[in-house]
PDB file of N, CA and C in Angstrom:
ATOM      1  N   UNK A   1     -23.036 -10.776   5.669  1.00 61.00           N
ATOM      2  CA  UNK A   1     -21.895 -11.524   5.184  1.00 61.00           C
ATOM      3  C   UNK A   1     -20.668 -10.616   5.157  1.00 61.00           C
ATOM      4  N   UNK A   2     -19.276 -10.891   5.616  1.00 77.00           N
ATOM      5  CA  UNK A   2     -18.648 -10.134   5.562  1.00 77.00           C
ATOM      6  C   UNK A   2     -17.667 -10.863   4.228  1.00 77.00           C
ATOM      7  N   UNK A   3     -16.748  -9.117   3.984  1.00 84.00           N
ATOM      8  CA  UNK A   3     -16.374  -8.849   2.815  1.00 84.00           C
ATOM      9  C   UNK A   3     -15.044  -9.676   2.723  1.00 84.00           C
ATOM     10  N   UNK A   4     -14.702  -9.345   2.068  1.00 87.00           N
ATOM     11  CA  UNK A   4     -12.981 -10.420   2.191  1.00 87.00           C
ATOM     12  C   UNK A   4     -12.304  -9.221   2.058  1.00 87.00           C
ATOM     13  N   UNK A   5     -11.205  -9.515   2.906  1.00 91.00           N
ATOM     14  CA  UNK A   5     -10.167  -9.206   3.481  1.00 91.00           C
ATOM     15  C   UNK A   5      -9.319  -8.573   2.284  1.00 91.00           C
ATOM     16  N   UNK A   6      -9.034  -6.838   2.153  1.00 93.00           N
ATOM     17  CA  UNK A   6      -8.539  -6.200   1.537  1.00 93.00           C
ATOM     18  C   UNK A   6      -7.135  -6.721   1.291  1.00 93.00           C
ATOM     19  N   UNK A   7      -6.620  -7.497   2.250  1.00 94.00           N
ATOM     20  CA  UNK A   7      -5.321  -8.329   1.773  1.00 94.00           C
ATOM     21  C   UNK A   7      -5.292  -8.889   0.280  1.00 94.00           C
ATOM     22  N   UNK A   8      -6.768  -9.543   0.190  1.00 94.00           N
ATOM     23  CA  UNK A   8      -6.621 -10.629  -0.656  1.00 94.00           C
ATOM     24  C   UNK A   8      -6.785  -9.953  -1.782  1.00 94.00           C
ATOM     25  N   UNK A   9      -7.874  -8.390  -2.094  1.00 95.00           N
ATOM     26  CA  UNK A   9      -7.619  -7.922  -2.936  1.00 95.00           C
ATOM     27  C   UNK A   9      -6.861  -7.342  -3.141  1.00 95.00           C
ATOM     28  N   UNK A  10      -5.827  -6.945  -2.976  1.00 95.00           N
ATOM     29  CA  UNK A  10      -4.654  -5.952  -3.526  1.00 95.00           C
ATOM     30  C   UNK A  10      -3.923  -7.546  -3.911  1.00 95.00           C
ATOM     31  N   UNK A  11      -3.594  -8.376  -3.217  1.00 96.00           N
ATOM     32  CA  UNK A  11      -3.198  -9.518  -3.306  1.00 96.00           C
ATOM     33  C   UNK A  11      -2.987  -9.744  -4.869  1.00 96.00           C
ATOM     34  N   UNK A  12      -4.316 -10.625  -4.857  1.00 96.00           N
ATOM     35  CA  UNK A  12      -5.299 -10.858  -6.025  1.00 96.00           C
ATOM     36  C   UNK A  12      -4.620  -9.997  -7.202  1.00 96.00           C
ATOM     37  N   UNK A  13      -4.747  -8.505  -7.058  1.00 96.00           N
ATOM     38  CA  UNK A  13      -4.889  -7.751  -8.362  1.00 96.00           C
ATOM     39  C   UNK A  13      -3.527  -8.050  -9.030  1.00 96.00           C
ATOM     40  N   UNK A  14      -2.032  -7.858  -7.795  1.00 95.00           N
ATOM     41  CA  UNK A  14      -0.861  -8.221  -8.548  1.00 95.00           C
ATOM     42  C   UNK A  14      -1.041  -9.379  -8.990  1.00 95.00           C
ATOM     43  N   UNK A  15      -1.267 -10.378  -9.123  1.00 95.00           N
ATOM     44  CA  UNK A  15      -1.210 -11.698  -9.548  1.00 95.00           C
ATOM     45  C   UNK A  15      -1.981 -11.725 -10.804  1.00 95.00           C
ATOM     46  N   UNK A  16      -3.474 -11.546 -10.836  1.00 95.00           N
ATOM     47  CA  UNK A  16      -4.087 -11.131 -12.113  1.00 95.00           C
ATOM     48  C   UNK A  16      -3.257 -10.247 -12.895  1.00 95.00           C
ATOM     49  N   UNK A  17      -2.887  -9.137 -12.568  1.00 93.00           N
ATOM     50  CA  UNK A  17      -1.761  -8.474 -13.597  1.00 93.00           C
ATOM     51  C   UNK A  17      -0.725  -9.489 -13.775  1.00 93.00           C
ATOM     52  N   UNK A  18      -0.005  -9.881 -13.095  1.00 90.00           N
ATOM     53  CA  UNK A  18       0.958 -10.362 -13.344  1.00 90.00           C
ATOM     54  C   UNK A  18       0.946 -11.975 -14.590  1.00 90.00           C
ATOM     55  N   UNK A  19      -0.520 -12.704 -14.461  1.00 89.00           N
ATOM     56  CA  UNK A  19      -0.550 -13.762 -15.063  1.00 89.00           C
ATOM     57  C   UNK A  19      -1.422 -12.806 -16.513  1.00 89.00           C
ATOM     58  N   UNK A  20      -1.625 -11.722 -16.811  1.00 84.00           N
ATOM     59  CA  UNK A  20      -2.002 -10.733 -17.916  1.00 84.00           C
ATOM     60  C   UNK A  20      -1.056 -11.489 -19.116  1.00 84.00           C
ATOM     61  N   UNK A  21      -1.567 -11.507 -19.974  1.00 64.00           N
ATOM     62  CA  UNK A  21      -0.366 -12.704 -21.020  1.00 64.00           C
ATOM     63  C   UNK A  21      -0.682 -11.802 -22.356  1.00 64.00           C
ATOM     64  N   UNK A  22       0.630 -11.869 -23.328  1.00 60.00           N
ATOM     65  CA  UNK A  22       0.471 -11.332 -24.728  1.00 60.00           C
ATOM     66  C   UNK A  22       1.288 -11.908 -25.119  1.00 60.00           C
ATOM     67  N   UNK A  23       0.848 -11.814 -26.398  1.00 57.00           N
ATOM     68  CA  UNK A  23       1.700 -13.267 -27.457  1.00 57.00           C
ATOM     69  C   UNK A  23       3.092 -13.152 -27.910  1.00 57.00           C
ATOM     70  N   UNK A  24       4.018 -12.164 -27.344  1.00 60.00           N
ATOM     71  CA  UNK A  24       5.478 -12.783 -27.279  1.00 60.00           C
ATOM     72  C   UNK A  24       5.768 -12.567 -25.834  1.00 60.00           C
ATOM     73  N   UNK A  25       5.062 -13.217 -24.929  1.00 65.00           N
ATOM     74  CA  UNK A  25       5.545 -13.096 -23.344  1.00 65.00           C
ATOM     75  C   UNK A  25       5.688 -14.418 -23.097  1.00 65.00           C
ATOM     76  N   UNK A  26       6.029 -15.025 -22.054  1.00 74.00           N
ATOM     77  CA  UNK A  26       6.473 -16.294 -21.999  1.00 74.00           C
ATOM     78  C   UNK A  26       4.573 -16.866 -21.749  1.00 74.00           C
ATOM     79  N   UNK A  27       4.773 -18.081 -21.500  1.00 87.00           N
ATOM     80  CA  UNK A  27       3.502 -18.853 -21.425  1.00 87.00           C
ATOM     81  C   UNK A  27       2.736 -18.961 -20.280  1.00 87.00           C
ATOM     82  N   UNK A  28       1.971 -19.417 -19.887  1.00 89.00           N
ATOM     83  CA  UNK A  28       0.559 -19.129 -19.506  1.00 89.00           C
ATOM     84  C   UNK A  28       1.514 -20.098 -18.021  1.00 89.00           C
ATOM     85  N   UNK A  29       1.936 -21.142 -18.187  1.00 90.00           N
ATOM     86  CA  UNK A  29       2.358 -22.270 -17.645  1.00 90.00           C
ATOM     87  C   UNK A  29       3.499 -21.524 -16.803  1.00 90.00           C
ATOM     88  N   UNK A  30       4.529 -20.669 -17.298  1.00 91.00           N
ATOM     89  CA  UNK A  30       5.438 -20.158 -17.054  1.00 91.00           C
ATOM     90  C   UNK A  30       5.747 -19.032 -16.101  1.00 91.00           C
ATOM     91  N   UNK A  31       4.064 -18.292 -16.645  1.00 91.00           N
ATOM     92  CA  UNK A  31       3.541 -16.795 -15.670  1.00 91.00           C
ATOM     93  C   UNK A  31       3.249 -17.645 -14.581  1.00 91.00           C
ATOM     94  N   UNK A  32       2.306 -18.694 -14.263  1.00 92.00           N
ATOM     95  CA  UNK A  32       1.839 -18.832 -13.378  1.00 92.00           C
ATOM     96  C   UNK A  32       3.075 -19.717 -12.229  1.00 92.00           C
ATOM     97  N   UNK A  33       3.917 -20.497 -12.748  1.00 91.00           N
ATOM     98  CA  UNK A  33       4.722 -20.844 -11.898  1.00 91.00           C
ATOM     99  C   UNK A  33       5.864 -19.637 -11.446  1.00 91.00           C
ATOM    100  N   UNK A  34       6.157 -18.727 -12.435  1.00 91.00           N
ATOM    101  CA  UNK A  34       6.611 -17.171 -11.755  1.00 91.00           C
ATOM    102  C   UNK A  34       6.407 -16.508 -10.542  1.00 91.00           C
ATOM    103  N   UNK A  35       4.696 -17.078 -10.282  1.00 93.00           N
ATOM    104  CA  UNK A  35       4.104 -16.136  -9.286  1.00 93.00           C
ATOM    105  C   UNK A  35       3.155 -16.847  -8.470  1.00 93.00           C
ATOM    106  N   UNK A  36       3.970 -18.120  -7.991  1.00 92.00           N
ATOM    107  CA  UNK A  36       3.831 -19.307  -7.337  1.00 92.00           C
ATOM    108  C   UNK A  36       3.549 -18.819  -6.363  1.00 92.00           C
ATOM    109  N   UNK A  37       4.523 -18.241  -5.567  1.00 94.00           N
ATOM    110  CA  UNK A  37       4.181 -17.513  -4.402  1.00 94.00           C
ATOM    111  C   UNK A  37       2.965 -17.559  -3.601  1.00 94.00           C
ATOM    112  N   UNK A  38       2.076 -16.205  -4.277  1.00 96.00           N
ATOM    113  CA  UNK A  38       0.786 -16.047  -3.895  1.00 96.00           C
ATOM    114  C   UNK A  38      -0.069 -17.090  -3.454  1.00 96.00           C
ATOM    115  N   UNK A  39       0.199 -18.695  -4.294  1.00 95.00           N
ATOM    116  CA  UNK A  39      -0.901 -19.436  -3.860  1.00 95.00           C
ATOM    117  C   UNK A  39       0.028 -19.736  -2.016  1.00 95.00           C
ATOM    118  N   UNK A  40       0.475 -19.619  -1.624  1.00 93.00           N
ATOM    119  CA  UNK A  40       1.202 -19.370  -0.397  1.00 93.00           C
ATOM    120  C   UNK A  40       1.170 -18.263   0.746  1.00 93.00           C
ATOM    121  N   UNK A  41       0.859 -17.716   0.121  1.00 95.00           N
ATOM    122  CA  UNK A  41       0.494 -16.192   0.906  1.00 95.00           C
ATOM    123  C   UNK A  41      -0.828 -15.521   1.011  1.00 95.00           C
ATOM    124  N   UNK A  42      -1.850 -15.911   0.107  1.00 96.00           N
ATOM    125  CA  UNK A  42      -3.066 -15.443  -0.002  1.00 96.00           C
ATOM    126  C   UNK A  42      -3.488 -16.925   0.638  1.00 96.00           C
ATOM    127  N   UNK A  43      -3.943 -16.718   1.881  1.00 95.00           N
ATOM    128  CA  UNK A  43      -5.337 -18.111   2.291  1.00 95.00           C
ATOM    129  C   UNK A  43      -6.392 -17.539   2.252  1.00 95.00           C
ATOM    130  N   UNK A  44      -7.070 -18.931   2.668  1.00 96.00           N
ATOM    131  CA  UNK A  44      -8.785 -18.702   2.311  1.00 96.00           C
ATOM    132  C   UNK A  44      -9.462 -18.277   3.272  1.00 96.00           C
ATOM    133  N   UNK A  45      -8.923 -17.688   4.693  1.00 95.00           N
ATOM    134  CA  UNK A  45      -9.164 -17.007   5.914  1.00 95.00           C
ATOM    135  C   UNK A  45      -8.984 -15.238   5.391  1.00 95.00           C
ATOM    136  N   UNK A  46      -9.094 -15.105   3.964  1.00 95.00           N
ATOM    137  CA  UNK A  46      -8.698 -13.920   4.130  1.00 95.00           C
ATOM    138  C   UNK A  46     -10.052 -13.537   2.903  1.00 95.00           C
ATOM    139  N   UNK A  47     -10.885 -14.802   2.294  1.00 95.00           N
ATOM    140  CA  UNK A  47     -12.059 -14.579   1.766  1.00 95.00           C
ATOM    141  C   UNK A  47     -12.899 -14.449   2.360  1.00 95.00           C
ATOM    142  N   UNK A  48     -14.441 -14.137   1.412  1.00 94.00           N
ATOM    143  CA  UNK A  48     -15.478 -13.816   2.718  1.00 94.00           C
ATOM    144  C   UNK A  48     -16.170 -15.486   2.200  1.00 94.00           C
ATOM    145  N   UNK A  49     -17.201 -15.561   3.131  1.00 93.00           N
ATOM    146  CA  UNK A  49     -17.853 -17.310   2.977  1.00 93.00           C
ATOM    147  C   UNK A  49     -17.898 -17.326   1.590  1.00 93.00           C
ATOM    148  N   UNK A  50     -18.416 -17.151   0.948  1.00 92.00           N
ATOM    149  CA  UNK A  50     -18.915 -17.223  -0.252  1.00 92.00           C
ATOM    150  C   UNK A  50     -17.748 -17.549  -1.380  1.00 92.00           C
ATOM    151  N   UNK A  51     -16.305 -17.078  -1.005  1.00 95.00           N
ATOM    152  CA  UNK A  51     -15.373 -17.305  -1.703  1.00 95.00           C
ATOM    153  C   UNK A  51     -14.589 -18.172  -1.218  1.00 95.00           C
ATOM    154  N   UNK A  52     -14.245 -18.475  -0.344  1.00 95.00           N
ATOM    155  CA  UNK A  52     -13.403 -19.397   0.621  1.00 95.00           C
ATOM    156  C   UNK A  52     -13.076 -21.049  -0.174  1.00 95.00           C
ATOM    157  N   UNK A  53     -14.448 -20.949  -0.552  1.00 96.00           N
ATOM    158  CA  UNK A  53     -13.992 -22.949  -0.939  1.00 96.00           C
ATOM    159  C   UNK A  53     -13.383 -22.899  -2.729  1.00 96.00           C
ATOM    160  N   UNK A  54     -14.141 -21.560  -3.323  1.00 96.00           N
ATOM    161  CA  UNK A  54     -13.655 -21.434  -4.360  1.00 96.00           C
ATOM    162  C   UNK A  54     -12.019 -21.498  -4.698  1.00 96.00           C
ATOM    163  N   UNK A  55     -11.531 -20.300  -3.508  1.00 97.00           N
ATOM    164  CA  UNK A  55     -10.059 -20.558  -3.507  1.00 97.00           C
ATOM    165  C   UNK A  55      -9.764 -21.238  -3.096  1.00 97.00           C
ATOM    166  N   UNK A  56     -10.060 -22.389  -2.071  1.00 97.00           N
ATOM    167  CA  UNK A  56      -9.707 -23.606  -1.494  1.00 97.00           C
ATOM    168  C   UNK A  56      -9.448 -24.700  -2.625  1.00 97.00           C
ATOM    169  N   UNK A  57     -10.407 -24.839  -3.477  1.00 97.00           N
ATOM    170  CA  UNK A  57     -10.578 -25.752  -4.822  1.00 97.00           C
ATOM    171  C   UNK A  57      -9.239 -25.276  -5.317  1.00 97.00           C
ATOM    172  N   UNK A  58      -9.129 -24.125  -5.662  1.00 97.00           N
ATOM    173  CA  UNK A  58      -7.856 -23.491  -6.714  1.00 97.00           C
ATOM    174  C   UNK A  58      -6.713 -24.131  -6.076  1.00 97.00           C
ATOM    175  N   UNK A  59      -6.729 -24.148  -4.683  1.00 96.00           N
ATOM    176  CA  UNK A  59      -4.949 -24.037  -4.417  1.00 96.00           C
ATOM    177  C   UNK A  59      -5.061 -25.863  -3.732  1.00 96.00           C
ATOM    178  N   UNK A  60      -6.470 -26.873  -3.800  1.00 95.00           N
ATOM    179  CA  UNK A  60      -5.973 -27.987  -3.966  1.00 95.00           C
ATOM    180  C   UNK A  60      -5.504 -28.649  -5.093  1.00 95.00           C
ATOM    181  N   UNK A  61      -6.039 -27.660  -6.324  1.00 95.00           N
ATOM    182  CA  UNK A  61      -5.433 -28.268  -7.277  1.00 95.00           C
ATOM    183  C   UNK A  61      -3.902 -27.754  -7.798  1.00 95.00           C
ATOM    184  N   UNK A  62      -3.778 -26.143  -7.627  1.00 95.00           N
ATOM    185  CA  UNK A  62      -2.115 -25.942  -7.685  1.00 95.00           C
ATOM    186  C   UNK A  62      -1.350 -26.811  -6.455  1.00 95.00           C
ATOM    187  N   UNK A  63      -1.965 -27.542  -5.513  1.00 94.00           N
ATOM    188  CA  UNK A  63      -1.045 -28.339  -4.786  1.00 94.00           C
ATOM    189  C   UNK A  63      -0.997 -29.901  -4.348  1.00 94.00           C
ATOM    190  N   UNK A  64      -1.284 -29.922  -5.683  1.00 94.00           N
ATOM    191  CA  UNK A  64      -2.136 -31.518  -5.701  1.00 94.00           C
ATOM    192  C   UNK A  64      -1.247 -32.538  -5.673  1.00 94.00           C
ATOM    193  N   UNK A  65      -0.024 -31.967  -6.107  1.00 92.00           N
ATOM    194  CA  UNK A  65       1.358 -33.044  -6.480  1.00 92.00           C
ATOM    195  C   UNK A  65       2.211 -32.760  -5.628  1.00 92.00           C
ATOM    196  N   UNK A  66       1.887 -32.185  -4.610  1.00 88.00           N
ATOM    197  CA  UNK A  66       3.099 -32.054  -3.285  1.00 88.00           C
ATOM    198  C   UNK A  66       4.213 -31.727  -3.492  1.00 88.00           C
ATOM    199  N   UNK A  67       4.965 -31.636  -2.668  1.00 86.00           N
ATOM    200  CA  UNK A  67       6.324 -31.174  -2.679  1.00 86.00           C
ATOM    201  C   UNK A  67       7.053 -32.036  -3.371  1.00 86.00           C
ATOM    202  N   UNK A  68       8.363 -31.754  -4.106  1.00 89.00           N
ATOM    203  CA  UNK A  68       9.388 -32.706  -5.055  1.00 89.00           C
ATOM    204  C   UNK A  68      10.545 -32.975  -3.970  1.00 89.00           C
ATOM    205  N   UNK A  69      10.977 -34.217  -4.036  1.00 88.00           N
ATOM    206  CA  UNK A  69      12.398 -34.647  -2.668  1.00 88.00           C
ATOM    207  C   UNK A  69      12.998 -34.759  -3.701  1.00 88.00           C
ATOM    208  N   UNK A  70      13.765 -35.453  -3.119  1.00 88.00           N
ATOM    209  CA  UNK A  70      15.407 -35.770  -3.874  1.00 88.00           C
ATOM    210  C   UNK A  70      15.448 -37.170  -2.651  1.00 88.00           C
ATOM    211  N   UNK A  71      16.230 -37.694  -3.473  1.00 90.00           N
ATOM    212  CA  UNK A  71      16.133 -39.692  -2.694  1.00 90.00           C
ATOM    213  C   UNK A  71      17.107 -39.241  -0.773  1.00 90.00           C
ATOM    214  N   UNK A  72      17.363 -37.567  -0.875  1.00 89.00           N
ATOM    215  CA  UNK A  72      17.679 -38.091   0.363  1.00 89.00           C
ATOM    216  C   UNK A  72      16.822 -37.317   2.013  1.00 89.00           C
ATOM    217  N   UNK A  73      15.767 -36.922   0.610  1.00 86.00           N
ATOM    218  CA  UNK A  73      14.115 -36.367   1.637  1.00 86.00           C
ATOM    219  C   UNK A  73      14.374 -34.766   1.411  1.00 86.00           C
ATOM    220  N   UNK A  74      15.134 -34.359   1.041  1.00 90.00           N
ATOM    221  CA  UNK A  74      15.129 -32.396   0.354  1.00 90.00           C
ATOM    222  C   UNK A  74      14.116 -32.171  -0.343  1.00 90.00           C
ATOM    223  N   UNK A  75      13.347 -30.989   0.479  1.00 87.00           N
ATOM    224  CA  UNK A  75      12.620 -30.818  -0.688  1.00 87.00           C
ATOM    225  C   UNK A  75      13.020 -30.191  -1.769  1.00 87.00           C
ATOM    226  N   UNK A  76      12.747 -29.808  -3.092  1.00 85.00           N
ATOM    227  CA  UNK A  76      13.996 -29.507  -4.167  1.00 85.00           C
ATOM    228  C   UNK A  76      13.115 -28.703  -4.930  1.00 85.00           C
ATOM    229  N   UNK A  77      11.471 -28.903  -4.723  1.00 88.00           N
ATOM    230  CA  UNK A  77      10.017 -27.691  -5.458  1.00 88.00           C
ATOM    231  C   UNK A  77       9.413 -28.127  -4.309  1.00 88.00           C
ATOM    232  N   UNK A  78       8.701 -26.803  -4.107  1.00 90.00           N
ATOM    233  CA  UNK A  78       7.604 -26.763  -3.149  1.00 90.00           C
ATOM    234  C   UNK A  78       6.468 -27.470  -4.158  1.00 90.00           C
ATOM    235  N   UNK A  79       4.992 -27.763  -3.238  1.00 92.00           N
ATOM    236  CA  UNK A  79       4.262 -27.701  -3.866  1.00 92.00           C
ATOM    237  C   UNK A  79       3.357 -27.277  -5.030  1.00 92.00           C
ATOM    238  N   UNK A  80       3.666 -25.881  -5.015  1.00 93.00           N
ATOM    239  CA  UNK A  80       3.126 -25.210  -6.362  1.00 93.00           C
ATOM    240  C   UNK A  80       3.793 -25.654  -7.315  1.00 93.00           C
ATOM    241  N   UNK A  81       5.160 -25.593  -7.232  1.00 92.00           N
ATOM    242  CA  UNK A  81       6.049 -25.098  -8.381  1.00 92.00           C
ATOM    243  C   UNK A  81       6.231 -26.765  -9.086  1.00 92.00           C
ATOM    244  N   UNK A  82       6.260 -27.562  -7.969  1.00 91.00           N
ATOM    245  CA  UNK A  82       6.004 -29.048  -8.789  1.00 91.00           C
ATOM    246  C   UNK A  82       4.941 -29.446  -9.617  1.00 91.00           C
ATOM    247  N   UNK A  83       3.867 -29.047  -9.003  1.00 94.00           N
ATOM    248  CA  UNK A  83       2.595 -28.922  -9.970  1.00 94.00           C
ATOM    249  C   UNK A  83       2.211 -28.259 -10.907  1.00 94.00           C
ATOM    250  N   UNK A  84       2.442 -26.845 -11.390  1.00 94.00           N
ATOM    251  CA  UNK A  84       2.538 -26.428 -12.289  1.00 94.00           C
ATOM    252  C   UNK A  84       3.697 -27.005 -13.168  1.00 94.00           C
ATOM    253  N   UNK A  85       4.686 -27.687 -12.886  1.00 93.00           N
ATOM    254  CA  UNK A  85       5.353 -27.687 -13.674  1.00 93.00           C
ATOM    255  C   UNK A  85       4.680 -29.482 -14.639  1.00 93.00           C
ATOM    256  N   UNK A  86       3.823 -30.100 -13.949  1.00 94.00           N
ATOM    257  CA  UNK A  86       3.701 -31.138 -14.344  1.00 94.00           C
ATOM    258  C   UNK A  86       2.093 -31.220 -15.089  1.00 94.00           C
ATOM    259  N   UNK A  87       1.615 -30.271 -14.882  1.00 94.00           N
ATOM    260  CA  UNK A  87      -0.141 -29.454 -15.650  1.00 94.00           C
ATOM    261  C   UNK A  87       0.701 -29.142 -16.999  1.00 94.00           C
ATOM    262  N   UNK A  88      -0.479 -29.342 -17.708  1.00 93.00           N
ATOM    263  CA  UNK A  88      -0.664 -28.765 -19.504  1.00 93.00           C
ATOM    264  C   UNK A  88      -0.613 -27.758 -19.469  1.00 93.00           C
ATOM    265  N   UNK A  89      -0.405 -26.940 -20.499  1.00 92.00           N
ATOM    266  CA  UNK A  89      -0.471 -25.501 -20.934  1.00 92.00           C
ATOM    267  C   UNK A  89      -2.203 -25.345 -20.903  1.00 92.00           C
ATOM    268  N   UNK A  90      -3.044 -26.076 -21.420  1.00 93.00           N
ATOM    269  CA  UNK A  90      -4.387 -25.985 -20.925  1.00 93.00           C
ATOM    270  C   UNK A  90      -4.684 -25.956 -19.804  1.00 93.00           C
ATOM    271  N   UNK A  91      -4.598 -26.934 -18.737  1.00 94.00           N
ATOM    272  CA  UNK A  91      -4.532 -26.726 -17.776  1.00 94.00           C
ATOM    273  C   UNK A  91      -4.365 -25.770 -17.073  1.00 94.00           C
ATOM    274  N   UNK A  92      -3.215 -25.078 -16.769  1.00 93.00           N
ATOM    275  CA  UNK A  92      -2.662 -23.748 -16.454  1.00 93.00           C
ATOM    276  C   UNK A  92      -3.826 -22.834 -16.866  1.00 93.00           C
ATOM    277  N   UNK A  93      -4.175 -22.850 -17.978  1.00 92.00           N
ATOM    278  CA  UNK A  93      -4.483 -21.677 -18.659  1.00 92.00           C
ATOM    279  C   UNK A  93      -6.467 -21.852 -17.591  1.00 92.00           C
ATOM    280  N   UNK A  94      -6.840 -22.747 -17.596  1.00 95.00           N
ATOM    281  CA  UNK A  94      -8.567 -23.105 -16.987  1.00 95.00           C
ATOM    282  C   UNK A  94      -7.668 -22.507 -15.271  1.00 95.00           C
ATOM    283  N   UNK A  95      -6.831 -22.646 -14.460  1.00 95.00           N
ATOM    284  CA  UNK A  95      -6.171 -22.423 -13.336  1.00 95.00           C
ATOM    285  C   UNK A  95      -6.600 -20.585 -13.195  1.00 95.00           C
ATOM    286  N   UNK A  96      -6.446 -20.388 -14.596  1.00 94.00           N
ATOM    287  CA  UNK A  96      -5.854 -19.084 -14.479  1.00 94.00           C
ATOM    288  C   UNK A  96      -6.976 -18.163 -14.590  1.00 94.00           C
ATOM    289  N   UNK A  97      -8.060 -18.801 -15.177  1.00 95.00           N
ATOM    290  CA  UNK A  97      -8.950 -18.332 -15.991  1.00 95.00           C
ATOM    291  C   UNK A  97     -10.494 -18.606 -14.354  1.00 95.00           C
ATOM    292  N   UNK A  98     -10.224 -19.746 -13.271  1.00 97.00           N
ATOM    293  CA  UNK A  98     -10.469 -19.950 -12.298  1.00 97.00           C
ATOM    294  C   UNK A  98     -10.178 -18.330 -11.022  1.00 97.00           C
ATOM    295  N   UNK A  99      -8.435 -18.106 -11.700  1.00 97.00           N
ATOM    296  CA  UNK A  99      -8.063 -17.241 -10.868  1.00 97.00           C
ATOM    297  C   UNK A  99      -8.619 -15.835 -10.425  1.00 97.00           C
ATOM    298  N   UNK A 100      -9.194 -15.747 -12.428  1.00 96.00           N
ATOM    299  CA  UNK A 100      -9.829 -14.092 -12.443  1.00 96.00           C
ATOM    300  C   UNK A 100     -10.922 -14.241 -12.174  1.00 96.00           C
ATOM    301  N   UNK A 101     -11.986 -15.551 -12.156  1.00 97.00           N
ATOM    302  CA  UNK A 101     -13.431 -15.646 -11.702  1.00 97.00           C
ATOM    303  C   UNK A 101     -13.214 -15.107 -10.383  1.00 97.00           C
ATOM    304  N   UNK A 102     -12.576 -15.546  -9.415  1.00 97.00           N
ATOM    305  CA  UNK A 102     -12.553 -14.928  -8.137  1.00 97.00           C
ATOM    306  C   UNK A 102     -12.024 -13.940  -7.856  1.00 97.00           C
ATOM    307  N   UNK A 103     -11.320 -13.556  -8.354  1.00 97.00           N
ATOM    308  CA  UNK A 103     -10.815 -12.087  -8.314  1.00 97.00           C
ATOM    309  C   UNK A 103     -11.635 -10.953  -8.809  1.00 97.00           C
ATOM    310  N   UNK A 104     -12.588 -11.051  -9.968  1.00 97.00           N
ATOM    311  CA  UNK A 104     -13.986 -10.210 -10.001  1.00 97.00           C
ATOM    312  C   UNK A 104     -14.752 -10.308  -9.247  1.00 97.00           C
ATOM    313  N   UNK A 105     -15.259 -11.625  -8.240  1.00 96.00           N
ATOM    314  CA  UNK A 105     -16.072 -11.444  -7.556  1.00 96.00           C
ATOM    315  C   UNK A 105     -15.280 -10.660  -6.174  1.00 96.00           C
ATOM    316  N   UNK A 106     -14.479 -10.253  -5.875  1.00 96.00           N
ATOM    317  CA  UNK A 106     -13.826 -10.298  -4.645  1.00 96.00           C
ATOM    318  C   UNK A 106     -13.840  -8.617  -5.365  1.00 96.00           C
ATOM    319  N   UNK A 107     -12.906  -8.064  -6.659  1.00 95.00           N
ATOM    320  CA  UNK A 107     -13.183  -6.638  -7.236  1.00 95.00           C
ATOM    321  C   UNK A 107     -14.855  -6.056  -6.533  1.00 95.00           C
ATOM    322  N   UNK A 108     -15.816  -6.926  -6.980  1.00 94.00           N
ATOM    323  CA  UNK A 108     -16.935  -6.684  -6.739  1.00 94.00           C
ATOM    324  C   UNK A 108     -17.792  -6.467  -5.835  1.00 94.00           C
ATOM    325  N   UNK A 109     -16.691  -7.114  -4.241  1.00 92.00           N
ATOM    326  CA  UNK A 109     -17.485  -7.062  -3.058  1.00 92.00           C
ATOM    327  C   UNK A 109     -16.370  -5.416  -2.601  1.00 92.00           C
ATOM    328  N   UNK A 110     -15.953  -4.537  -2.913  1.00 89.00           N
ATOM    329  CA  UNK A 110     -15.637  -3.409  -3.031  1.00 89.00           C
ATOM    330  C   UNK A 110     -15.701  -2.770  -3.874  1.00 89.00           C
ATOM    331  N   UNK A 111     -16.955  -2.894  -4.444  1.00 86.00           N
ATOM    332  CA  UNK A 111     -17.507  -1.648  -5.375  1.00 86.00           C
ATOM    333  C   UNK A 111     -18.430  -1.105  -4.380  1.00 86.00           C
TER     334      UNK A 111
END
């Protein structure tokens, strides 16, 4: 089985740091639409089999609500950033908590 793609871990690690939360930092909801990005830049061609659908699941649900228009077809939020913005603070927070499950296993296929 091959390993996933050192992209995704260095990837991965800024983002896990970056969604790292303490209780006067902004919110869980807030980190993660910050660092929208990544679900954009990290694909699932860059996991090994075993992880692929996991992150596939993750980023159908950060992109579940599609892009935001404006009545004259602009898009005005990409996909992520519309969807996070329309998820619970729970929500977000199970997203996030999804995020580091795969990111240990992916830590783990480079130990």
């Amino acid at each position: 089985m091959k390993k996933s793609n050192i992209f995704a871990y260095i990837e991965l690690t800024k983002l896990v740091d970056e969604l790292k939360t303490s209780p006067e930092s902004a919110s869980v909801k807030q980190k993660l639409k910050s660092q929208s990005a990544y679900f954009n830049i990290i694909e699932p061609r860059y996991f090994s089999d075993g992880l692929v659908g996991e992150w596939e699941n993750i980023l159908s649900v950060i992109k579940q609500k599609g892009a935001k228009v404006n009545e004259e077809g602009k898009v005005i939020s990409n996909a992520v950033s519309n969807t996070i913005d329309q998820l619970e603070e729970k929500e977000c927070q199970a997203l996030v908590d999804k995020i580091k499950v795969v990111y240990a296993k992916v830590q783990q296929e480079f130990q």
